[in-house]
């Protein structure tokens, strides 16, 4: 079962680009990498998912190197409303999501 | 389309009682999973149901049980409540059973407080 490691917390300022890196050394060949965002007292919200190289959507980009042992979530020009906990996950094993501790991002004005 | 709906949003129970939480998944989704979130343990997987069958189970005692109905709605039951069961209980629905490229949609959760 792939385990993820990510920084416990990060600070940023409005308008900056934020990159959160996640390590997943024993990721399996068929595993996808997924990022979720969670605000206090709310359920996690899907941000982005990828398998390799780069994926971009309207809110974020996900960079995955060739060895897939890590991945980086990139949030362009963050705002105060991006203050949240960000979780990196690998593999949906029959619908079972394994959440780590997540990264608490604090965006300051 | 409507999102995942969990009821009730808040609940206060006393030790020893039992509680039933409800989750209505997104229309068309057949997989429903339940998670417990506490400050100390984070988000932990409870169990998953697909087509009325439990497919996966986390490491929780037998006091935690669930079921899924033919319309994919799911209920979670906790018997003989303990203070440590106080948590945010989250339900997630997805269209497929597992598969690496399946996106899960979470409800707002039910905040259970045991006193």
Short mmCIF file of C-alpha atoms in Angstrom, two decimals:
data_model
loop_
_atom_site.label_atom_id
_atom_site.label_comp_id
_atom_site.label_asym_id
_atom_site.label_seq_id
_atom_site.Cartn_x
_atom_site.Cartn_y
_atom_site.Cartn_z
CA UNK A 1 0.00 0.00 0.00
CA UNK A 2 1.61 3.19 -1.18
CA UNK A 3 2.26 5.73 1.56
CA UNK A 4 2.61 9.45 0.97
CA UNK A 5 4.78 12.00 2.72
CA UNK A 6 4.18 15.72 2.45
CA UNK A 7 5.11 18.79 4.49
CA UNK A 8 2.90 19.37 7.50
CA UNK A 9 2.50 23.08 6.84
CA UNK A 10 3.38 25.84 4.40
CA UNK A 11 2.99 29.60 4.41
CA UNK A 12 2.49 31.83 1.40
CA UNK A 13 1.30 35.28 0.42
CA UNK A 14 -1.51 36.29 -1.86
CA UNK A 15 -0.58 36.28 -5.52
CA UNK A 16 2.31 33.86 -5.13
CA UNK A 17 2.61 30.46 -6.74
CA UNK A 18 2.58 27.61 -4.23
CA UNK A 19 4.16 24.24 -4.88
CA UNK A 20 3.45 21.34 -2.54
CA UNK A 21 5.54 18.23 -3.07
CA UNK A 22 4.46 14.75 -2.10
CA UNK A 23 6.70 11.69 -1.90
CA UNK A 24 5.32 8.26 -2.75
CA UNK A 25 8.31 5.99 -3.11
CA UNK A 26 6.46 2.69 -3.49
CA UNK A 27 3.77 3.77 -5.88
CA UNK A 28 2.44 0.89 -7.96
CA UNK A 29 2.38 0.83 -11.74
CA UNK A 30 -1.37 1.27 -11.94
CA UNK A 31 -1.68 3.88 -9.18
CA UNK A 32 -2.89 7.38 -9.89
CA UNK A 33 -1.93 10.42 -7.85
CA UNK A 34 -4.79 12.52 -6.57
CA UNK A 35 -4.95 15.75 -4.60
CA UNK A 36 -7.80 16.88 -2.40
CA UNK A 37 -8.46 20.18 -0.65
CA UNK A 38 -10.29 20.44 2.65
CA UNK A 39 -11.67 23.45 4.48
CA UNK A 40 -12.56 23.22 8.19
CA UNK A 41 -15.73 21.24 8.90
CA UNK A 42 -16.21 20.37 5.24
CA UNK A 43 -15.58 17.22 3.23
CA UNK A 44 -12.46 17.04 1.04
CA UNK A 45 -12.83 18.36 -2.46
CA UNK A 46 -11.11 16.81 -5.49
CA UNK A 47 -8.56 19.14 -7.05
CA UNK A 48 -6.63 17.21 -9.65
CA UNK A 49 -5.47 13.74 -10.61
CA UNK A 50 -2.70 12.43 -12.80
CA UNK A 51 -0.66 9.41 -13.78
CA UNK A 52 2.48 10.85 -15.32
CA UNK A 53 4.05 14.02 -16.74
CA UNK A 54 1.84 17.05 -16.32
CA UNK A 55 -1.85 17.64 -15.83
CA UNK A 56 -3.48 21.06 -15.72
CA UNK A 57 -7.00 22.16 -14.98
CA UNK A 58 -8.64 25.45 -14.14
CA UNK A 59 -7.40 25.51 -10.56
CA UNK A 60 -4.06 23.69 -10.42
CA UNK A 61 -1.29 21.82 -12.17
CA UNK A 62 0.18 18.49 -11.21
CA UNK A 63 3.75 17.61 -12.13
CA UNK A 64 4.85 13.99 -12.02
CA UNK A 65 8.44 13.05 -12.91
CA UNK A 66 9.24 9.97 -14.94
CA UNK A 67 10.04 7.79 -11.90
CA UNK A 68 6.68 8.75 -10.32
CA UNK A 69 8.19 8.62 -6.83
CA UNK A 70 7.02 12.13 -6.12
CA UNK A 71 4.56 14.67 -7.42
CA UNK A 72 4.09 18.41 -7.07
CA UNK A 73 0.82 20.26 -6.82
CA UNK A 74 1.14 23.79 -8.15
CA UNK A 75 -1.39 26.47 -7.23
CA UNK A 76 -0.91 29.61 -9.33
CA UNK A 77 -1.44 33.01 -7.72
CA UNK A 78 -3.02 31.86 -4.45
CA UNK A 79 -5.61 33.92 -2.62
CA UNK A 80 -6.73 33.95 1.01
CA UNK A 81 -9.49 31.50 0.11
CA UNK A 82 -6.88 28.88 -0.78
CA UNK A 83 -6.03 28.52 2.90
CA UNK A 84 -6.87 24.89 3.54
CA UNK A 85 -5.40 21.45 4.09
CA UNK A 86 -4.17 19.70 0.96
CA UNK A 87 -3.96 15.93 0.80
CA UNK A 88 -1.92 13.85 -1.61
CA UNK A 89 -3.24 10.33 -2.21
CA UNK A 90 -2.17 7.42 -4.32
CA UNK A 91 -4.40 4.61 -5.47
CA UNK A 92 -8.08 4.10 -5.01
CA UNK A 93 -8.15 0.55 -3.79
CA UNK A 94 -11.72 -0.48 -4.30
CA UNK A 95 -12.88 2.95 -3.27
CA UNK A 96 -10.67 3.09 -0.20
CA UNK A 97 -8.88 6.41 0.05
CA UNK A 98 -5.85 6.49 2.33
CA UNK A 99 -5.34 9.99 3.66
CA UNK A 100 -2.07 11.11 5.19
CA UNK A 101 -1.68 14.08 7.51
CA UNK A 102 -1.97 16.57 4.70
CA UNK A 103 -0.30 19.95 4.24
CA UNK A 104 -1.86 22.90 6.01
CA UNK A 105 -1.44 25.86 3.66
CA UNK A 106 -1.79 29.31 5.15
CA UNK A 107 -2.09 32.22 2.71
CA UNK A 108 -1.43 35.63 4.18
CA UNK A 109 -2.37 39.04 2.78
CA UNK B 1 -26.65 17.74 -10.46
CA UNK B 2 -27.10 17.47 -6.70
CA UNK B 3 -24.05 16.63 -4.63
CA UNK B 4 -23.61 14.13 -1.84
CA UNK B 5 -26.12 14.76 0.93
CA UNK B 6 -25.52 13.75 4.50
CA UNK B 7 -28.07 13.95 7.28
CA UNK B 8 -28.17 15.11 9.94
CA UNK B 9 -25.44 17.76 9.88
CA UNK B 10 -25.08 17.82 13.65
CA UNK B 11 -25.91 15.30 16.32
CA UNK B 12 -25.43 15.08 20.07
CA UNK B 13 -25.74 11.70 21.76
CA UNK B 14 -24.92 10.30 25.17
CA UNK B 15 -22.57 7.43 25.90
CA UNK B 16 -24.12 4.03 25.38
CA UNK B 17 -26.66 5.21 22.85
CA UNK B 18 -26.64 4.27 19.20
CA UNK B 19 -26.78 6.52 16.17
CA UNK B 20 -27.63 6.19 12.49
CA UNK B 21 -26.22 8.53 9.87
CA UNK B 22 -27.50 8.79 6.34
CA UNK B 23 -25.80 9.47 3.02
CA UNK B 24 -27.39 10.03 -0.38
CA UNK B 25 -24.80 9.76 -3.15
CA UNK B 26 -24.74 11.62 -6.42
CA UNK B 27 -27.34 10.26 -8.81
CA UNK B 28 -25.89 7.36 -10.77
CA UNK B 29 -23.06 6.70 -8.34
CA UNK B 30 -23.04 3.20 -6.94
CA UNK B 31 -20.03 3.34 -4.64
CA UNK B 32 -20.39 4.91 -1.21
CA UNK B 33 -17.57 5.12 1.31
CA UNK B 34 -17.54 6.33 4.89
CA UNK B 35 -14.73 8.09 6.75
CA UNK B 36 -14.18 9.28 10.29
CA UNK B 37 -12.22 12.46 10.87
CA UNK B 38 -10.83 13.45 14.25
CA UNK B 39 -8.11 15.96 15.15
CA UNK B 40 -5.88 13.22 16.51
CA UNK B 41 -6.28 10.49 13.89
CA UNK B 42 -7.09 12.50 10.80
CA UNK B 43 -9.25 11.01 8.05
CA UNK B 44 -9.73 7.28 8.47
CA UNK B 45 -11.55 4.89 6.17
CA UNK B 46 -14.48 3.03 7.72
CA UNK B 47 -16.01 0.99 4.91
CA UNK B 48 -17.23 1.05 1.34
CA UNK B 49 -20.37 -0.25 -0.26
CA UNK B 50 -21.02 -0.98 -3.89
CA UNK B 51 -24.30 -2.33 -5.22
CA UNK B 52 -25.53 -3.05 -1.70
CA UNK B 53 -22.45 -5.11 -0.80
CA UNK B 54 -19.66 -4.13 1.54
CA UNK B 55 -16.47 -4.27 -0.54
CA UNK B 56 -13.86 -2.84 1.80
CA UNK B 57 -13.60 -2.36 5.52
CA UNK B 58 -11.23 -0.31 7.65
CA UNK B 59 -9.87 -1.09 11.11
CA UNK B 60 -12.83 -0.13 13.25
CA UNK B 61 -14.62 -2.21 15.88
CA UNK B 62 -17.81 -4.06 15.12
CA UNK B 63 -19.82 -1.29 16.76
CA UNK B 64 -19.47 0.51 13.45
CA UNK B 65 -21.65 -0.96 10.75
CA UNK B 66 -23.29 0.15 7.57
CA UNK B 67 -25.55 -0.81 4.75
CA UNK B 68 -26.53 0.31 1.30
CA UNK B 69 -29.95 0.27 -0.25
CA UNK B 70 -30.97 -0.54 -3.82
CA UNK B 71 -31.11 3.18 -4.65
CA UNK B 72 -27.45 3.46 -3.50
CA UNK B 73 -28.31 5.48 -0.40
CA UNK B 74 -26.25 4.35 2.54
CA UNK B 75 -26.56 4.40 6.30
CA UNK B 76 -23.91 4.07 8.94
CA UNK B 77 -24.71 2.89 12.44
CA UNK B 78 -22.64 3.18 15.58
CA UNK B 79 -23.83 1.27 18.62
CA UNK B 80 -22.87 1.70 22.26
CA UNK B 81 -21.39 5.11 21.66
CA UNK B 82 -18.15 6.09 23.37
CA UNK B 83 -16.74 9.56 23.97
CA UNK B 84 -14.01 8.77 21.46
CA UNK B 85 -16.58 8.35 18.71
CA UNK B 86 -17.04 12.11 18.63
CA UNK B 87 -15.93 13.07 15.14
CA UNK B 88 -16.88 14.37 11.74
CA UNK B 89 -18.27 11.47 9.71
CA UNK B 90 -17.87 11.90 5.98
CA UNK B 91 -19.46 10.06 3.13
CA UNK B 92 -18.04 9.92 -0.37
CA UNK B 93 -19.58 8.65 -3.57
CA UNK B 94 -18.00 7.64 -6.84
CA UNK B 95 -19.19 6.14 -10.07
CA UNK B 96 -16.93 3.12 -10.14
CA UNK B 97 -15.63 0.60 -7.67
CA UNK B 98 -12.01 1.55 -7.20
CA UNK B 99 -9.96 2.18 -10.28
CA UNK B 100 -7.15 4.66 -10.12
CA UNK B 101 -8.88 7.33 -12.13
CA UNK B 102 -12.07 7.60 -10.14
CA UNK B 103 -12.92 10.88 -8.52
CA UNK B 104 -14.67 10.71 -5.17
CA UNK B 105 -17.19 13.36 -4.13
CA UNK B 106 -17.58 14.08 -0.44
CA UNK B 107 -20.57 15.32 1.48
CA UNK B 108 -20.46 18.05 4.13
CA UNK B 109 -20.31 15.48 6.88
CA UNK B 110 -22.19 14.79 10.08
CA UNK B 111 -20.66 16.24 13.23
CA UNK B 112 -21.31 13.73 16.01
CA UNK B 113 -20.70 14.73 19.60
CA UNK B 114 -20.91 12.09 22.32
CA UNK B 115 -21.36 13.40 25.85
#
